[in-house]
Coordinates of C-alpha atoms in Angstrom, one line a residue:
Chain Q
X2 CA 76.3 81.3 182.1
X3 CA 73.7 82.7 184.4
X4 CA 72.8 86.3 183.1
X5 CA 71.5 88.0 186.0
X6 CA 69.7 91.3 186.6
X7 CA 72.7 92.9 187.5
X8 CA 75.0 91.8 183.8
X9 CA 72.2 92.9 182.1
X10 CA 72.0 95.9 183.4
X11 CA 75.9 96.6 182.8
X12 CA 75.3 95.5 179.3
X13 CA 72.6 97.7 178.7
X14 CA 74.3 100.7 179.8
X15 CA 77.3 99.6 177.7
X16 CA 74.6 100.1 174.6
X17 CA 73.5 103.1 176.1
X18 CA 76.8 104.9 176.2
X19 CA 77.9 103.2 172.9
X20 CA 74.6 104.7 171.0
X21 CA 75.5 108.5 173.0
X22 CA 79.1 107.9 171.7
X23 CA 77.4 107.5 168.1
X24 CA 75.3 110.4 168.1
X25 CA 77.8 112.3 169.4
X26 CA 80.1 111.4 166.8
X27 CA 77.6 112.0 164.1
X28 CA 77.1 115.6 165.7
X29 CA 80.7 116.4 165.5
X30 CA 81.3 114.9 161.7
X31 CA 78.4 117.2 161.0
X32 CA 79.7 120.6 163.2
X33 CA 83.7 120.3 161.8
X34 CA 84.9 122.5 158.9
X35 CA 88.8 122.6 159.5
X36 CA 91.0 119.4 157.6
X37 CA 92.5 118.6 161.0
X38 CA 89.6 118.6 162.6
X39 CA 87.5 116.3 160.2
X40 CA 90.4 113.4 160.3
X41 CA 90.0 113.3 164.2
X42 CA 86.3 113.3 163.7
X43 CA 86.9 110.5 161.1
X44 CA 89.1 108.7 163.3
X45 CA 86.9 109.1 166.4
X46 CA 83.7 107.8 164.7
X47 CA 86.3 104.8 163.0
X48 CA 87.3 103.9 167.0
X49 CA 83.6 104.2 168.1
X50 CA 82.5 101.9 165.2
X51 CA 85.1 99.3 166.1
X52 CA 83.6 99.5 169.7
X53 CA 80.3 98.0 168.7
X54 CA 82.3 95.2 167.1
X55 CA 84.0 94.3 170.0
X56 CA 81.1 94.8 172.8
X57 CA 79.2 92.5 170.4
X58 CA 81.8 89.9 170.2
X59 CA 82.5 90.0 174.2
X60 CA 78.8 90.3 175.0
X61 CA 78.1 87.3 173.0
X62 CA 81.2 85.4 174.2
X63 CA 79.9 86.2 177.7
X64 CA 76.3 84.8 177.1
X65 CA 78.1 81.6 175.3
X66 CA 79.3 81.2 179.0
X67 CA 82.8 80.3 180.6
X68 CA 83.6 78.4 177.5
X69 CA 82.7 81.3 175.0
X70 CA 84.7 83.6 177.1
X71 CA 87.9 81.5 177.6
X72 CA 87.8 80.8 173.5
X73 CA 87.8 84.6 173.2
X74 CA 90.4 85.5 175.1
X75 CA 92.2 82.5 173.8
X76 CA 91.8 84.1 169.9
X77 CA 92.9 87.6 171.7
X78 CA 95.8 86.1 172.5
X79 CA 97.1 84.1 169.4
X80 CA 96.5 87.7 167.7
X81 CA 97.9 89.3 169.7
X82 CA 100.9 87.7 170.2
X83 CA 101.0 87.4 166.5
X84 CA 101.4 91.0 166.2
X85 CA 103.8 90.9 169.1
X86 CA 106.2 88.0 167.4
X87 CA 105.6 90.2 163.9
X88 CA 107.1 93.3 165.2
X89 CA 110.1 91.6 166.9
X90 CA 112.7 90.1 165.2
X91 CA 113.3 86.4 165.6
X92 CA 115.7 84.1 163.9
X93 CA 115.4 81.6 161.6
X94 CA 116.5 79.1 165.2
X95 CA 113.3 79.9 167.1
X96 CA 110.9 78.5 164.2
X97 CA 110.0 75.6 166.2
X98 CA 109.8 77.5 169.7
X99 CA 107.5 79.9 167.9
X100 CA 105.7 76.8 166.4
X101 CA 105.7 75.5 170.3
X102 CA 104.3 79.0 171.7
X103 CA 101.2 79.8 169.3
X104 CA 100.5 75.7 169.2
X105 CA 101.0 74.4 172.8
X106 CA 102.0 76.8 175.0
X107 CA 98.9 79.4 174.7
X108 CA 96.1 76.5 174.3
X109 CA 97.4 74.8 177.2
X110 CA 97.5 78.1 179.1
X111 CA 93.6 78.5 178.0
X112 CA 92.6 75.0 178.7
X113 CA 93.8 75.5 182.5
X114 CA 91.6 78.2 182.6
X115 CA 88.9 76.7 181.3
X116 CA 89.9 73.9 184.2
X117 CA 90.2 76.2 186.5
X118 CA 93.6 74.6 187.9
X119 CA 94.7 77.3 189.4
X120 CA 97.8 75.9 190.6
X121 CA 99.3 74.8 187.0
X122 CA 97.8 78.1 185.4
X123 CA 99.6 80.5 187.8
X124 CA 103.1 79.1 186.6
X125 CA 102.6 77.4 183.2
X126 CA 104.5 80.5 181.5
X127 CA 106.5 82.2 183.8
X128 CA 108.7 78.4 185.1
X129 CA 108.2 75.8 182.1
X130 CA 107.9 77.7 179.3
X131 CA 110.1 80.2 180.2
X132 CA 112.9 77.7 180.8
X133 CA 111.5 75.2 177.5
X134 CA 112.0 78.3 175.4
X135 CA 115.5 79.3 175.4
X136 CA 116.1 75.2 175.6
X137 CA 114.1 75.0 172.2
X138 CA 116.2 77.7 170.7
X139 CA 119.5 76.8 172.0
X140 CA 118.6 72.9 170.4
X141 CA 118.3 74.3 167.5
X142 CA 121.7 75.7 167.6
X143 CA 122.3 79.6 166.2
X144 CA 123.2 82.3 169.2
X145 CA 123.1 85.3 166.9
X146 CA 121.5 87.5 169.4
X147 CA 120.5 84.6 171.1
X148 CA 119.9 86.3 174.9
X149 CA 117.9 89.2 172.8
X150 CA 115.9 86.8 170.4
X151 CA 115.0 84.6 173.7
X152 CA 113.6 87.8 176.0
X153 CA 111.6 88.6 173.3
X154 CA 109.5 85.1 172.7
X155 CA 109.4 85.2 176.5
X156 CA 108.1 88.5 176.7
X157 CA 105.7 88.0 174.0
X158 CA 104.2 85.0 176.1
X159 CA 104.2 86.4 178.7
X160 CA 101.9 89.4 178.1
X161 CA 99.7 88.4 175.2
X162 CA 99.3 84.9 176.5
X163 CA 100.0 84.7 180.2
X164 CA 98.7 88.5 181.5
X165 CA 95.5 88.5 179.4
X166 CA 94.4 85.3 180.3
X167 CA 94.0 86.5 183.6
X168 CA 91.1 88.2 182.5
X169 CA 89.0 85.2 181.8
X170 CA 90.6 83.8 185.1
X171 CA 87.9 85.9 187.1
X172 CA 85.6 83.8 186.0
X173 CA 87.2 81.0 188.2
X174 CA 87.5 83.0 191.2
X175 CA 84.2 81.6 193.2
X176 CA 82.0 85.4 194.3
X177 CA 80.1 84.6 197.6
X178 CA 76.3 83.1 197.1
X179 CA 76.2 84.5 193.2
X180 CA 76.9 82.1 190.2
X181 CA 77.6 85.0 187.6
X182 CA 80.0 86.9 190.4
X183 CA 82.7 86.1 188.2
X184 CA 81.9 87.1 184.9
X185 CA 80.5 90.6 186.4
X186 CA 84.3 90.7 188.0
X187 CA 85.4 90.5 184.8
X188 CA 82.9 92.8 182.9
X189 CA 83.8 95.4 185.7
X190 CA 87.9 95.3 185.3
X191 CA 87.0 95.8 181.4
X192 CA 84.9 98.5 181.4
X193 CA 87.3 100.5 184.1
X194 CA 90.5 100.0 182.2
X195 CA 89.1 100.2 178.4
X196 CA 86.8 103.5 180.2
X197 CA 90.0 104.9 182.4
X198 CA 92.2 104.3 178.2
X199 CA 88.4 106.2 176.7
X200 CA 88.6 109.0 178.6
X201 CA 92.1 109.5 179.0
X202 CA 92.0 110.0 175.5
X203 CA 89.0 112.3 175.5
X204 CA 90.7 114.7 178.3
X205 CA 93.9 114.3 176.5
X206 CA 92.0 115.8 173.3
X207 CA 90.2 118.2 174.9
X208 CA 92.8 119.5 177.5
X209 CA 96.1 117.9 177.1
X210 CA 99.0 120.2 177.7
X211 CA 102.1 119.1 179.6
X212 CA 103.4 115.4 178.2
X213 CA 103.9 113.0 180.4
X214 CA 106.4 110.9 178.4
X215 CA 107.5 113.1 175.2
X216 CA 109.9 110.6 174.5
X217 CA 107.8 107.5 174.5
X218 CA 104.2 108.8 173.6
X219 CA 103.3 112.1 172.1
X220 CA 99.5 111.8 173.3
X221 CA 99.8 110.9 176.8
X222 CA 99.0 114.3 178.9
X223 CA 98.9 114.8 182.7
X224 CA 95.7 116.7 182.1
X225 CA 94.5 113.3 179.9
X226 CA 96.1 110.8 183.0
X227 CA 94.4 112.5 185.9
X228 CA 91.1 113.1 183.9
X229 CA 90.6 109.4 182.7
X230 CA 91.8 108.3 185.9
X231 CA 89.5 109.8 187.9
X232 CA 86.5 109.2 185.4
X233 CA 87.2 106.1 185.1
X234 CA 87.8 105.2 189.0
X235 CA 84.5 107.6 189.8
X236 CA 82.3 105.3 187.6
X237 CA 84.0 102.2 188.8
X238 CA 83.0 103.2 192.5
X239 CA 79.7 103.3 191.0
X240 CA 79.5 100.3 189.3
X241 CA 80.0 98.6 192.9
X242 CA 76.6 97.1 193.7
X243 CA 77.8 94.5 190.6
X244 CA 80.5 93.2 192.8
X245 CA 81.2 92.1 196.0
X246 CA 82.8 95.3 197.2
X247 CA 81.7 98.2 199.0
X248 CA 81.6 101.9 196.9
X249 CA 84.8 102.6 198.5
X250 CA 86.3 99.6 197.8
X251 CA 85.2 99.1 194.4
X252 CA 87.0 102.9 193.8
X253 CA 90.3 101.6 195.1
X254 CA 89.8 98.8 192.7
X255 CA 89.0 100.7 190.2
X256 CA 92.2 103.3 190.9
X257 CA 94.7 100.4 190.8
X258 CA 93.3 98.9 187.4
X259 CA 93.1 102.2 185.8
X260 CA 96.9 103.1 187.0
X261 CA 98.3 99.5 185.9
X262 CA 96.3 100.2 182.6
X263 CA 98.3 103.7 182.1
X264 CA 101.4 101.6 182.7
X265 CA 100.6 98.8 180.2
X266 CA 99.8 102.2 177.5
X267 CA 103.0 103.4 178.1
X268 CA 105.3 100.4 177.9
X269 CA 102.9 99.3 174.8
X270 CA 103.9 102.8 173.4
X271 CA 107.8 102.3 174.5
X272 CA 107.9 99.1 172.5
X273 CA 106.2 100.6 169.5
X274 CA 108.6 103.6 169.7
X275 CA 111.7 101.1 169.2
X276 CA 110.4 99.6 166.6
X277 CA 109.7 102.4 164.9
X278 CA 105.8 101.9 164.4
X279 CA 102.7 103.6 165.5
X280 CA 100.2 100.4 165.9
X281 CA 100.8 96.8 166.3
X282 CA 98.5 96.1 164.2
X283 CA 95.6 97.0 161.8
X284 CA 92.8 94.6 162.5
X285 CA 90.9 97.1 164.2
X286 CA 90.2 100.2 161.9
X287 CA 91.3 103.6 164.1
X288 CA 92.6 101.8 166.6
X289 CA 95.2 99.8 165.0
X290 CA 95.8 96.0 166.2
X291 CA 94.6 93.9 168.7
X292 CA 97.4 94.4 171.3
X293 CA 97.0 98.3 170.8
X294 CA 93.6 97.4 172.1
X295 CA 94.4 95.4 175.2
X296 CA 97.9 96.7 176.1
X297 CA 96.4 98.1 179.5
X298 CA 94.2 95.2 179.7
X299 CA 97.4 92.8 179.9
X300 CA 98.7 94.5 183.0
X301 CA 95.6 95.3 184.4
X302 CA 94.4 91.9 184.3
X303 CA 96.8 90.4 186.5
X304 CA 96.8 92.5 189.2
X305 CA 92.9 93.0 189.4
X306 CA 92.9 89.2 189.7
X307 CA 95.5 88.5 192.5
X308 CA 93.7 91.5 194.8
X309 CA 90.7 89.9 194.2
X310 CA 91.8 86.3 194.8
X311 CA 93.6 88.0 198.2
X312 CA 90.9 90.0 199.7
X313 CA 87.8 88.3 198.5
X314 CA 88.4 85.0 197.3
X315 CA 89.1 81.6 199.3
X316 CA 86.6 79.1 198.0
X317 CA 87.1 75.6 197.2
X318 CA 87.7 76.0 193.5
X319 CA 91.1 77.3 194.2
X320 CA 92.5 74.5 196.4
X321 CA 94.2 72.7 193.3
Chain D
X5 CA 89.0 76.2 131.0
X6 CA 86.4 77.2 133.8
X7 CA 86.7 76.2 137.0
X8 CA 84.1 73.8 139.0
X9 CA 82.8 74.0 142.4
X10 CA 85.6 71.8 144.2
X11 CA 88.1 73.8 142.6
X12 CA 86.4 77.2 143.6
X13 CA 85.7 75.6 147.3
X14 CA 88.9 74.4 147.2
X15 CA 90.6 78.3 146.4
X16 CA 88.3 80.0 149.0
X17 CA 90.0 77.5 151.4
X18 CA 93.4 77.7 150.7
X19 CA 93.2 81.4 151.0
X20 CA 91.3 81.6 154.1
X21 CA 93.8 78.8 155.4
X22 CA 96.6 81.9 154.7
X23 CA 94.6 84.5 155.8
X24 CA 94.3 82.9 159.5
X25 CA 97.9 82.1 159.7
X26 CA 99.3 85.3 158.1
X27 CA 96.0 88.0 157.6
X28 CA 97.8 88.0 154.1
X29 CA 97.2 92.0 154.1
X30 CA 97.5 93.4 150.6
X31 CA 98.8 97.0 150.4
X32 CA 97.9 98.5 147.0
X33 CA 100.8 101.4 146.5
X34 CA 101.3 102.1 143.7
X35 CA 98.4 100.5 141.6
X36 CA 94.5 99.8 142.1
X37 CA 93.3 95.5 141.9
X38 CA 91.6 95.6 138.8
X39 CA 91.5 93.4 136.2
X40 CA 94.5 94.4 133.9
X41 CA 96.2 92.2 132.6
X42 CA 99.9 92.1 134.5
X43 CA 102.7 90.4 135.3
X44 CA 102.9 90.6 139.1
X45 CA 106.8 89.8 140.2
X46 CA 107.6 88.9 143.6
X47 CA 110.5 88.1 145.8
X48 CA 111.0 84.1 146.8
X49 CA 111.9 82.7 150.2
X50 CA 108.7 80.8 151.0
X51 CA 106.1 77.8 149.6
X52 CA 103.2 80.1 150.9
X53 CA 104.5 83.1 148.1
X54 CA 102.7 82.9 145.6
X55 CA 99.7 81.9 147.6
X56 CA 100.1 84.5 149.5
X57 CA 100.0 87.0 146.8
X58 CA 97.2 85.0 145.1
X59 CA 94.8 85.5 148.7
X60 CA 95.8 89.2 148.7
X61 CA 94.5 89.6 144.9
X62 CA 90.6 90.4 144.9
X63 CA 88.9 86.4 144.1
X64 CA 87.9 88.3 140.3
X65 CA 91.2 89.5 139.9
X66 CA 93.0 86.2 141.4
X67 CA 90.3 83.6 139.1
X68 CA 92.0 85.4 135.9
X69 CA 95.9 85.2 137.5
X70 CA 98.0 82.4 137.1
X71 CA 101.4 81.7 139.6
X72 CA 104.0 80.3 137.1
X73 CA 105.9 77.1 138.9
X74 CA 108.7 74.4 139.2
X75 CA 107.3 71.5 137.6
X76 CA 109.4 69.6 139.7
X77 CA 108.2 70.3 143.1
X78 CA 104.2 70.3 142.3
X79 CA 103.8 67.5 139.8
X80 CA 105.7 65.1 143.1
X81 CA 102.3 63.8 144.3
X82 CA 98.5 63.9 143.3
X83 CA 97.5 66.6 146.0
X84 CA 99.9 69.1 144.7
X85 CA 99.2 67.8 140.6
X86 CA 95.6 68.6 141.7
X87 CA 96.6 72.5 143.6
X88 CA 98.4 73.1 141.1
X89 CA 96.6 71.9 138.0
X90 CA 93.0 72.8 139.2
X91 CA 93.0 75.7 142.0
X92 CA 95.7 77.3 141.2
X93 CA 96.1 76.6 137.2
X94 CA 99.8 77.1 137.8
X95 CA 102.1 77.1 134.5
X96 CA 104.6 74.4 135.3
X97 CA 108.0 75.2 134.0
X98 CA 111.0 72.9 134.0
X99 CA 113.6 73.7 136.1
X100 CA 117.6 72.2 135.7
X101 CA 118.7 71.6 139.0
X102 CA 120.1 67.9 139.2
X103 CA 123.1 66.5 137.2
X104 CA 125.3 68.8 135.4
X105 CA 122.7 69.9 132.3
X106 CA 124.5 71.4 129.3
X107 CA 124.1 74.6 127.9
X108 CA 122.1 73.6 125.2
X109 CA 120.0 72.1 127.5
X110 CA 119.8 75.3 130.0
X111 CA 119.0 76.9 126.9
X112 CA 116.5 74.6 125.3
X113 CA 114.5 74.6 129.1
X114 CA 115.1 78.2 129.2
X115 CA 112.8 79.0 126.2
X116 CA 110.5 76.5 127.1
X117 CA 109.4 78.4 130.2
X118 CA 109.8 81.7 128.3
X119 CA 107.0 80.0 125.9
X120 CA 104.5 78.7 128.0
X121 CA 104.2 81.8 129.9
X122 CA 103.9 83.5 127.0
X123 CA 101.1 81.2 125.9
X124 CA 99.3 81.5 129.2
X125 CA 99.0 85.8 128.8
X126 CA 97.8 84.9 125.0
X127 CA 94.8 83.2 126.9
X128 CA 94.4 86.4 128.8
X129 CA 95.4 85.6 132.0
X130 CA 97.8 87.4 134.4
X131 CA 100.7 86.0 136.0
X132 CA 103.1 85.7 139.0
X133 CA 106.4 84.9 138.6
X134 CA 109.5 84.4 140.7
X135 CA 112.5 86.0 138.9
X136 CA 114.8 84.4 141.6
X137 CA 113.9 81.3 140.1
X138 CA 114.1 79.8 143.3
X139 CA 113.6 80.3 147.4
X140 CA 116.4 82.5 148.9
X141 CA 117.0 83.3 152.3
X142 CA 114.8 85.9 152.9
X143 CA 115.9 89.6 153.0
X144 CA 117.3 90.9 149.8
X145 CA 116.3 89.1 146.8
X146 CA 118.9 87.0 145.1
X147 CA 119.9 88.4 141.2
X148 CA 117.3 87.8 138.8
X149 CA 116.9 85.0 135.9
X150 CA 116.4 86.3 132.4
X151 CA 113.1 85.0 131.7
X152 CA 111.6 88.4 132.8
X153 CA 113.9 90.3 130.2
X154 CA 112.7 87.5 127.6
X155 CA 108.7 87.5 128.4
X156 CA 109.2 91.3 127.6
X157 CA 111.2 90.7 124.4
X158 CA 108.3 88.3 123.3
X159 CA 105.5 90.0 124.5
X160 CA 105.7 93.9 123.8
X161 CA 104.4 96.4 126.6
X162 CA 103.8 94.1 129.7
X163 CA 102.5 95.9 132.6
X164 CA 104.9 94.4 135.3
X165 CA 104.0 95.4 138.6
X166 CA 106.7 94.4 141.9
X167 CA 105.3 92.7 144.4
X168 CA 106.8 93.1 147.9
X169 CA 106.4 89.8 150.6
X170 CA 107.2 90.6 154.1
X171 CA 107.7 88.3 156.4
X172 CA 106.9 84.6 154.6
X173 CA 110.6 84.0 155.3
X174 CA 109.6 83.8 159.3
X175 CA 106.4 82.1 158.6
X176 CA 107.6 79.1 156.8
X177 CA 111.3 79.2 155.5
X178 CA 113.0 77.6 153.6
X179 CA 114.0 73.9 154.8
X180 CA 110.8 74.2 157.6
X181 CA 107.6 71.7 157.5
X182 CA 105.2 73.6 159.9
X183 CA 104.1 77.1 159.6
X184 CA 104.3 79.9 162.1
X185 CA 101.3 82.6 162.4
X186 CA 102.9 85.5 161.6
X187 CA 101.2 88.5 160.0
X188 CA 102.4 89.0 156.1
X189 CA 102.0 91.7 153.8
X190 CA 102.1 92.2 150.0
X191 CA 102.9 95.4 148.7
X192 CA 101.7 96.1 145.1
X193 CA 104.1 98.9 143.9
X194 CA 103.9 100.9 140.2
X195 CA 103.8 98.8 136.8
X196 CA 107.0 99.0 135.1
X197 CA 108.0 98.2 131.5
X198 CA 110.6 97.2 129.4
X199 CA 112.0 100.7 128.0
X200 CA 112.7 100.4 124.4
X201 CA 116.6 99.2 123.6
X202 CA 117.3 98.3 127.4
X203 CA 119.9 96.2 127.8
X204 CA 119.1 92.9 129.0
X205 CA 121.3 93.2 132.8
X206 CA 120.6 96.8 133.5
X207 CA 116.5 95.7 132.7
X208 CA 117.0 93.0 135.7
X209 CA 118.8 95.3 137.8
X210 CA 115.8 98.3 137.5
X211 CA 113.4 95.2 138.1
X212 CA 115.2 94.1 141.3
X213 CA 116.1 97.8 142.4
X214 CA 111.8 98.5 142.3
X215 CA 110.8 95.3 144.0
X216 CA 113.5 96.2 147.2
X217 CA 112.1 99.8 146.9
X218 CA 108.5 98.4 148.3
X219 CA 111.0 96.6 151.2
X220 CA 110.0 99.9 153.7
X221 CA 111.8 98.7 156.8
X222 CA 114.5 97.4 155.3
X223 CA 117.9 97.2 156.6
X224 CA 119.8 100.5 155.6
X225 CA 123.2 99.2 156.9
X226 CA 123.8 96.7 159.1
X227 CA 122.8 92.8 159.2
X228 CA 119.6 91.5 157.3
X229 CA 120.0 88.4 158.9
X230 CA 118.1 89.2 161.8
X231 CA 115.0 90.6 160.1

């Protein structure tokens, strides 16, 4: 992929605020005397260490080029919808639509990315495999829960495999006159949602008082919402001279992904609450699994995509 | 017997192979990996078990632990004689299963396993064991076989330590040919013993109570079929 001026400028502020973030962290660990407050410290440094992992992976993935980054988001998924499948319960008749989704279903999904057939990609999951899984299951011949057990495997698809891949979709969107317009599309949605999820957690520590949604998360506050939102949408506007947009435009952006990222949180934190857990995961030390990572990411992703694809882009490579 | 390079290669795959399909998490509850000698007992409902529990087991800990195994099953072709023999060093053990065997020779088969177990922790090594005998269901653990109760009665003071498998009943159950990637766990509770003058039911019965004490989302009243 063509790494421009622009991408590397995004990436090297991305190193900039991750090095602050480090310091900072090492200032607090050394300031804190209180228990409670060292184990937030601990956490916060654990979160901010997983952050270089992952800005290392993506930025490498993103110099590998379309290729690295659709493999990427391809191993996002399978995790992800491995923790997904892991916290719901199936029964022993979907082994072989489970086999299905992780085997064919989600490569296939990746490979029309990687395509770019737009046309196939947009309805992959939501017609055929949404109609080939309860056929699977139903073959296979046990209804116990069978309605319940079916949702759930088309649920699971559908955001760990179909929503995030629309990340790596930017990349096939075609950016007027500049070859790495894509990938700076989808560098900006990323750093607005996993910034807008950042500092809605840094308000919510710092200010938090009213809950939003007592019953589903304990941690998300109005003060934490309209602080990260407003961060978040404030340093997408000025991100805008990587994109196509104008400052203005790039905010409204910005203020959609961050609010669709809140609502992937929330629902994220809904499902977790039924099941009884905290984290999908653990791959991810402080932050818990993959999915925990990209929850607002997944509905995000979509959305970001189909405004773009609406206001800014008609090119050839989406006639198929 | 030391093991070569192929075998050694050979290990390190098998348990990455596990580790990508399940992450094979090991949660250490109620003991630390080192190299004790144990008996590590697990509940049964999948092939990948006991290589499950092997990956989980730090490669120092896991080169001195030995799965014991149906005979049957792993002598049926050269790749599995070789798994078996070489990587894994598995203790093969008879089991009766076809025909109508008599009790004598229930009996006779019985002691056989009970000995070459015994044999393999006189060489040092630890083991894992099945007390099911075979692959259940999944959910709660069938009743145990005796040949826990008799290990202990022939070798005095055996750490025992439960081993709890999560989810290998949805990641390749019984019956099924391909795997699904599902994240496992195996959760290493507190070594047990056999108290002096237990009875041999009420032993089994403690055993089997520990090992669904590490179950920590289990079902508390309605159906474990759908877990």
């Amino acid at each position: 992929m063509t790494i421009d001026h622009d991408l590397r400028l995004l990436l090297g502020g991305v190193l900039v605020l991750l090095l602050v973030a480090s310091m900072v962290g090492e200032i607090l660990r050394r300031r804190v005397t209180s228990d409670g407050g060292r184990a937030t410290v601990a956490n916060l440094v654990a979160r901010i260490n997983a952050w270089w992992v992952m800005v290392v992976v993506f930025a490498a993935a993103l110099v590998l080029g379309p290729t690295g980054t659709v493999v990427l988001y391809a191993i996002l998924s399978f995790l992800a919808l491995r923790e997904f499948i892991t916290l719901t319960p199936t029964g022993r008749g979907d082994h072989a639509t489970l086999f299905w989704s992780f085997f064919v279903v989600l490569p296939l999904q990746y490979v029309l990315v990687g395509y770019r057939w737009y046309g196939l990609f947009a309805i992959l999951i939501p017609v055929y495999a949404f109609l080939f899984v309860p056929t699977r299951s139903a073959l296979a011949g046990d209804t116990t829960s069978f309605l319940e057990r079916v949702a759930k495997i088309q649920w699971g698809l559908m955001i760990a495999v179909y929503c995030l891949s629309h990340a790596p979709a930017l990349l096939m969107l075609p950016v007027a006159g500049d070859a790495a317009g894509g990938a700076k599309l989808l560098l900006f949605l990323v750093l607005v949602v996993q910034l807008s999820d950042v500092f809605q957690y840094v308000w919510g520590k710092l200010l938090g008082r009213h809950k939003i949604a007592p019953g589903v998360s304990p941690n998300k506050t109005v003060e934490g919402f309209v602080g990260g939102v407003a961060t978040a949408t404030a340093i997408g506007a000025g991100l805008w001279w990587a994109t196509p947009f104008t400052p203005l435009q790039a905010a409204g952006f910005a203020l959609a992904i961050c609010l669709f990222g809140f609502a992937g949180g929330l629902v994220a934190s809904a499902i977790k609450r039924d099941r009884g857990v905290k984290d999908f995961g653990s791959l991810l030390a402080g932050h818990g699994g993959i999915l925990d990572r990209v929850d607002s990411l997944c509905f995000a992703a979509p959305l970001f995509f189909h405004l773009v694809r609406f206001t800014f882009g008609d090119g050839p490579d989406l006639s198929r | 017997m030391k093991a070569g390079l192929i075998e050694r290669l050979m290990a390190r795959a098998v348990a990455g192979l596990v580790w990508l399909l399940t992450g094979a998490t090991a949660r250490w509850q109620g003991v630390a990996p080192d190299g004790r000698q144990r008996v590590y007992f697990a509940n049964h409902a999948s092939h990948l078990d006991f290589v499950v529990l092997w990956s989980a087991l730090p490669p120092s800990v896991r080169a001195a632990t030995r799965p014991v195994a149906g005979a049957d099953y792993w002598n049926r072709d050269a790749l599995r004689r070789f798994l078996a023999g070489r990587v894994f060093r598995a203790v093969l053990i008879e089991r009766r299963s076809g025909g109508a065997p008599t009790r004598d020779e229930i009996l006779a088969s019985a002691r056989a396993a009970v000995a070459a177990t015994a044999a393999a922790l006189d060489d040092g090594s630890s083991i894992i064991l099945f007390p099911e005998g075979t692959r259940g269901p999944g959910g709660m653990p069938q009743p145990f076989k005796s040949g826990l109760f008799h290990l202990c009665c022939e070798r005095s003071g055996l750490e025992l330590v439960p081993v709890w498998l999560d989810n290998l009943n949805r990641v390749l159950p019984k019956g099924e040919f391909l795997p699904v990637p599902l994240s496992a766990t195996a959760t290493f509770g507190a070594p047990l013993r056999l108290e002096p003058g237990e009875e041999r039911d009420a032993f089994l019965e403690r055993m089997r109570a520990a090992l669904v004490a590490l179950w920590s989302d289990r079902p508390r009243s309605d159906s474990a079929e759908t877990r």
